[in-house]
Tab-separated table of C-alpha atoms in Angstrom:
chain	number	residue	atom	x	y	z
A	1	MET	CA	164.803	110.918	147.334
A	2	ALA	CA	164.192	114.226	145.569
A	3	ALA	CA	167.022	113.430	143.186
A	4	THR	CA	165.442	110.054	142.451
A	5	ARG	CA	162.059	111.644	141.734
A	6	GLY	CA	163.784	114.137	139.445
A	7	SER	CA	165.511	111.345	137.559
A	8	VAL	CA	162.221	109.478	137.142
A	9	ARG	CA	160.526	112.605	135.789
A	10	LEU	CA	163.385	113.108	133.318
A	11	LEU	CA	163.165	109.491	132.177
A	12	LEU	CA	159.395	109.752	131.706
A	13	LEU	CA	159.835	112.968	129.739
A	14	ILE	CA	162.365	111.295	127.429
A	15	LEU	CA	160.055	108.316	126.907
A	16	LEU	CA	157.125	110.605	126.151
A	17	LEU	CA	159.080	112.673	123.661
A	18	ARG	CA	160.769	109.773	121.885
A	19	PRO	CA	157.759	108.681	119.763
A	20	ALA	CA	157.140	112.242	118.613
A	21	ALA	CA	160.791	112.663	117.641
A	22	ALA	CA	160.813	109.360	115.792
A	23	GLY	CA	157.893	110.509	113.684
A	24	SER	CA	159.104	114.060	113.120
A	25	PRO	CA	158.876	115.457	109.571
A	26	LEU	CA	162.668	115.781	109.397
A	27	MET	CA	163.237	112.149	110.336
A	28	MET	CA	160.592	110.945	107.905
A	29	THR	CA	162.208	112.822	105.005
A	30	CYS	CA	165.725	111.808	106.040
A	31	ALA	CA	164.560	108.189	106.089
A	32	LYS	CA	164.238	108.423	102.294
A	33	THR	CA	167.940	109.288	101.871
A	34	PRO	CA	170.864	106.827	101.623
A	35	HIS	CA	172.166	107.814	105.077
A	36	PRO	CA	169.266	108.798	107.382
A	37	ASP	CA	171.463	109.041	110.484
A	38	VAL	CA	173.864	111.463	108.792
A	39	CYS	CA	170.948	113.468	107.395
A	40	ILE	CA	169.306	113.796	110.810
A	41	THR	CA	172.552	114.617	112.629
A	42	VAL	CA	173.604	117.408	110.275
A	43	LEU	CA	170.247	118.966	109.412
A	44	GLY	CA	168.838	118.451	112.902
A	45	ALA	CA	171.475	120.882	114.169
A	46	ILE	CA	170.023	123.648	111.968
A	47	PRO	CA	167.066	125.449	113.623
A	48	GLU	CA	165.336	126.031	110.281
A	49	CYS	CA	165.338	122.292	109.571
A	50	ARG	CA	164.431	120.763	112.928
A	51	ASN	CA	160.667	120.894	112.529
A	52	THR	CA	160.207	120.564	108.793
A	53	GLY	CA	160.175	117.744	106.307
A	54	ASP	CA	159.986	120.040	103.274
A	55	PRO	CA	162.573	118.623	100.837
A	56	ARG	CA	163.182	122.052	99.310
A	57	VAL	CA	164.082	123.663	102.639
A	58	LEU	CA	166.185	120.661	103.619
A	59	ALA	CA	167.943	120.503	100.238
A	60	GLU	CA	168.822	124.194	100.340
A	61	ASN	CA	170.371	123.829	103.782
A	62	ALA	CA	171.994	120.529	102.823
A	63	VAL	CA	173.842	122.205	99.948
A	64	ARG	CA	175.264	124.788	102.354
A	65	SER	CA	176.150	122.158	104.948
A	66	ALA	CA	177.817	119.949	102.339
A	67	ALA	CA	179.925	122.921	101.239
A	68	THR	CA	181.012	123.485	104.847
A	69	ILE	CA	181.847	119.817	105.432
A	70	GLY	CA	183.762	119.613	102.153
A	71	ALA	CA	185.640	122.845	102.787
A	72	ALA	CA	186.807	121.511	106.159
A	73	ALA	CA	188.100	118.321	104.521
A	74	GLY	CA	189.841	120.280	101.766
A	75	THR	CA	191.426	122.685	104.242
A	76	PHE	CA	192.769	119.760	106.277
A	77	ALA	CA	194.323	118.174	103.172
A	78	ARG	CA	195.924	121.444	102.053
A	79	ALA	CA	197.375	122.110	105.499
A	80	GLU	CA	198.966	118.658	105.674
A	81	LEU	CA	200.548	119.068	102.221
A	82	ASP	CA	203.096	121.451	103.731
A	83	ILE	CA	204.046	118.947	106.423
A	84	VAL	CA	204.224	115.448	104.942
A	85	LYS	CA	207.485	114.129	103.504
A	86	ASP	CA	206.291	110.886	101.901
A	87	THR	CA	205.697	111.240	98.139
A	88	ASP	CA	202.706	108.878	98.022
A	89	MET	CA	201.104	110.614	100.991
A	90	TRP	CA	201.647	114.004	99.350
A	91	GLN	CA	199.976	112.764	96.169
A	92	CYS	CA	197.111	111.349	98.225
A	93	LEU	CA	196.522	114.695	99.929
A	94	ASP	CA	196.912	116.723	96.739
A	95	GLU	CA	194.520	114.635	94.630
A	96	CYS	CA	191.937	114.438	97.394
A	97	ALA	CA	192.125	118.182	97.971
A	98	GLN	CA	191.572	118.863	94.262
A	99	ASP	CA	188.584	116.515	94.055
A	100	ILE	CA	186.996	117.909	97.200
A	101	GLU	CA	187.581	121.513	96.153
A	102	GLU	CA	185.976	120.859	92.766
A	103	ALA	CA	182.911	119.440	94.499
A	104	VAL	CA	182.742	122.393	96.890
A	105	SER	CA	182.932	124.822	93.950
A	106	HIS	CA	179.578	123.442	92.771
A	107	LEU	CA	178.092	123.787	96.248
A	108	ASP	CA	179.435	127.101	97.502
A	109	ASP	CA	177.120	130.052	96.843
A	110	THR	CA	178.962	132.699	98.873
A	111	GLU	CA	179.862	134.758	95.806
A	112	GLY	CA	176.802	136.794	94.997
A	113	GLY	CA	174.326	134.337	96.426
A	114	VAL	CA	172.031	131.978	94.586
A	115	VAL	CA	169.550	133.716	92.305
A	116	ASP	CA	167.915	130.580	90.928
A	117	LEU	CA	167.785	127.812	93.510
A	118	ASP	CA	166.421	125.272	91.044
A	119	ALA	CA	169.374	125.973	88.731
A	120	LYS	CA	171.739	125.420	91.653
A	121	PHE	CA	170.051	122.105	92.459
A	122	LYS	CA	170.378	120.972	88.844
A	123	ASP	CA	174.045	121.989	88.739
A	124	VAL	CA	174.811	120.024	91.895
A	125	ARG	CA	172.923	116.979	90.638
A	126	LEU	CA	174.689	117.125	87.256
A	127	PHE	CA	178.077	117.319	88.959
A	128	MET	CA	177.217	114.365	91.180
A	129	ASP	CA	176.130	112.318	88.156
A	130	VAL	CA	179.448	113.032	86.424
A	131	ALA	CA	181.417	112.354	89.614
A	132	GLU	CA	179.677	109.006	90.028
A	133	ARG	CA	180.604	108.010	86.470
A	134	ASP	CA	184.216	109.094	86.978
A	135	THR	CA	184.260	107.268	90.338
A	136	TRP	CA	186.596	109.796	91.922
A	137	SER	CA	187.644	108.608	95.320
A	138	CYS	CA	190.169	109.609	97.940
A	139	GLU	CA	190.552	105.956	98.807
A	140	GLU	CA	191.780	105.261	95.280
A	141	SER	CA	194.151	108.237	95.364
A	142	CYS	CA	195.505	107.172	98.753
A	143	ARG	CA	195.801	103.455	98.040
A	144	ASP	CA	199.620	103.535	97.905
A	145	ALA	CA	200.076	106.006	100.743
A	146	PRO	CA	201.431	104.516	103.987
A	147	ASP	CA	199.012	104.115	106.876
A	148	SER	CA	199.149	107.081	109.218
A	149	THR	CA	196.985	109.269	111.406
A	150	VAL	CA	196.890	111.885	108.653
A	151	LYS	CA	195.675	109.378	106.062
A	152	ALA	CA	193.045	107.945	108.420
A	153	THR	CA	191.775	111.415	109.328
A	154	LEU	CA	191.601	112.496	105.695
A	155	LEU	CA	189.695	109.381	104.656
A	156	ASP	CA	187.276	109.820	107.571
A	157	LYS	CA	186.614	113.440	106.611
A	158	ASN	CA	186.198	112.509	102.967
A	159	GLU	CA	183.817	109.672	103.836
A	160	ALA	CA	181.692	112.057	105.910
A	161	PHE	CA	181.644	114.474	102.971
A	162	GLU	CA	180.722	111.779	100.446
A	163	LYS	CA	177.930	110.432	102.649
A	164	PHE	CA	176.402	113.859	103.094
A	165	MET	CA	176.774	114.560	99.387
A	166	ARG	CA	174.635	111.465	98.761
A	167	VAL	CA	172.090	112.761	101.265
A	168	THR	CA	172.107	116.141	99.529
A	169	GLY	CA	171.662	114.481	96.154
A	170	ALA	CA	168.679	112.487	97.402
A	171	LEU	CA	167.014	115.612	98.810
A	172	ILE	CA	167.631	117.483	95.560
A	173	GLU	CA	166.119	114.585	93.639
A	174	MET	CA	162.982	114.878	95.785
A	175	VAL	CA	162.708	118.546	94.793
A	176	ILE	CA	163.601	118.294	91.119
A	177	GLY	CA	161.607	115.124	90.696
A	178	THR	CA	158.390	116.943	91.576
A	179	ALA	CA	159.118	120.474	90.355
A	180	GLY	CA	158.053	121.389	86.886
A	181	GLU	CA	156.585	118.023	85.988
A	182	PRO	CA	153.730	118.325	83.482
A	183	ALA	CA	150.293	117.525	84.752
A	184	PRO	CA	149.110	114.054	83.789
A	185	GLU	CA	146.978	113.844	80.668
A	186	PRO	CA	143.261	113.540	81.452
A	187	SER	CA	141.839	110.121	80.795
A	188	ALA	CA	139.336	109.515	78.027
A	189	ASP	CA	136.631	109.108	80.651
A	190	GLU	CA	137.246	112.648	81.897
A	191	HIS	CA	136.541	113.965	78.396
A	192	SER	CA	133.598	111.689	77.724
A	193	ASP	CA	131.088	114.490	78.253
A	194	GLU	CA	132.947	116.652	75.712
A	195	LEU	CA	133.358	113.908	73.110
A	196	ILE	CA	129.757	112.664	73.159
A	197	PRO	CA	127.198	115.328	72.182
A	198	ASP	CA	124.110	115.719	74.273
A	199	VAL	CA	121.402	114.357	71.971
A	200	GLN	CA	117.837	115.183	72.870
A	201	LEU	CA	115.427	112.339	72.062
């Protein structure tokens, strides 16, 4: 009976907390990205991000997380290069590793740290714009490779990386899109008192 009461209390607690979680600042900001579930899963695991919806804080942490996710995918591809025998599979791994490593090089700030965060955001966004135009894709590189566990794992890791890169790009866009924008020009009505002299009759 005590166990039942405990279970009921736990269920009630979950039900009470669910609405608050659904409306949390993090979830509301992540909802504006291409992959809200991925955004929430990755950034929700970072203490600094759990209770904030500030795009700048989230974007900064997203860049670091994207670098980690990409590095893991690249490391996997490089490790398998020394094992596979199939030529097409080797090419698949090699090309994917190069593409992923290039992306990570624009994300990783371990060497000396980031002095200008806005410059880092712009660099990442520029790279993503170029990458989108070039349509680099592990799926394209691996099209001729035979189906295998290695290929499936690589494509899964790459897909996770690409999805979070899109999330990161969306968060960066929220920051850059509002930072440094000139103030709107005052309307003519706002200057009406200055334009029309005060004439005493």
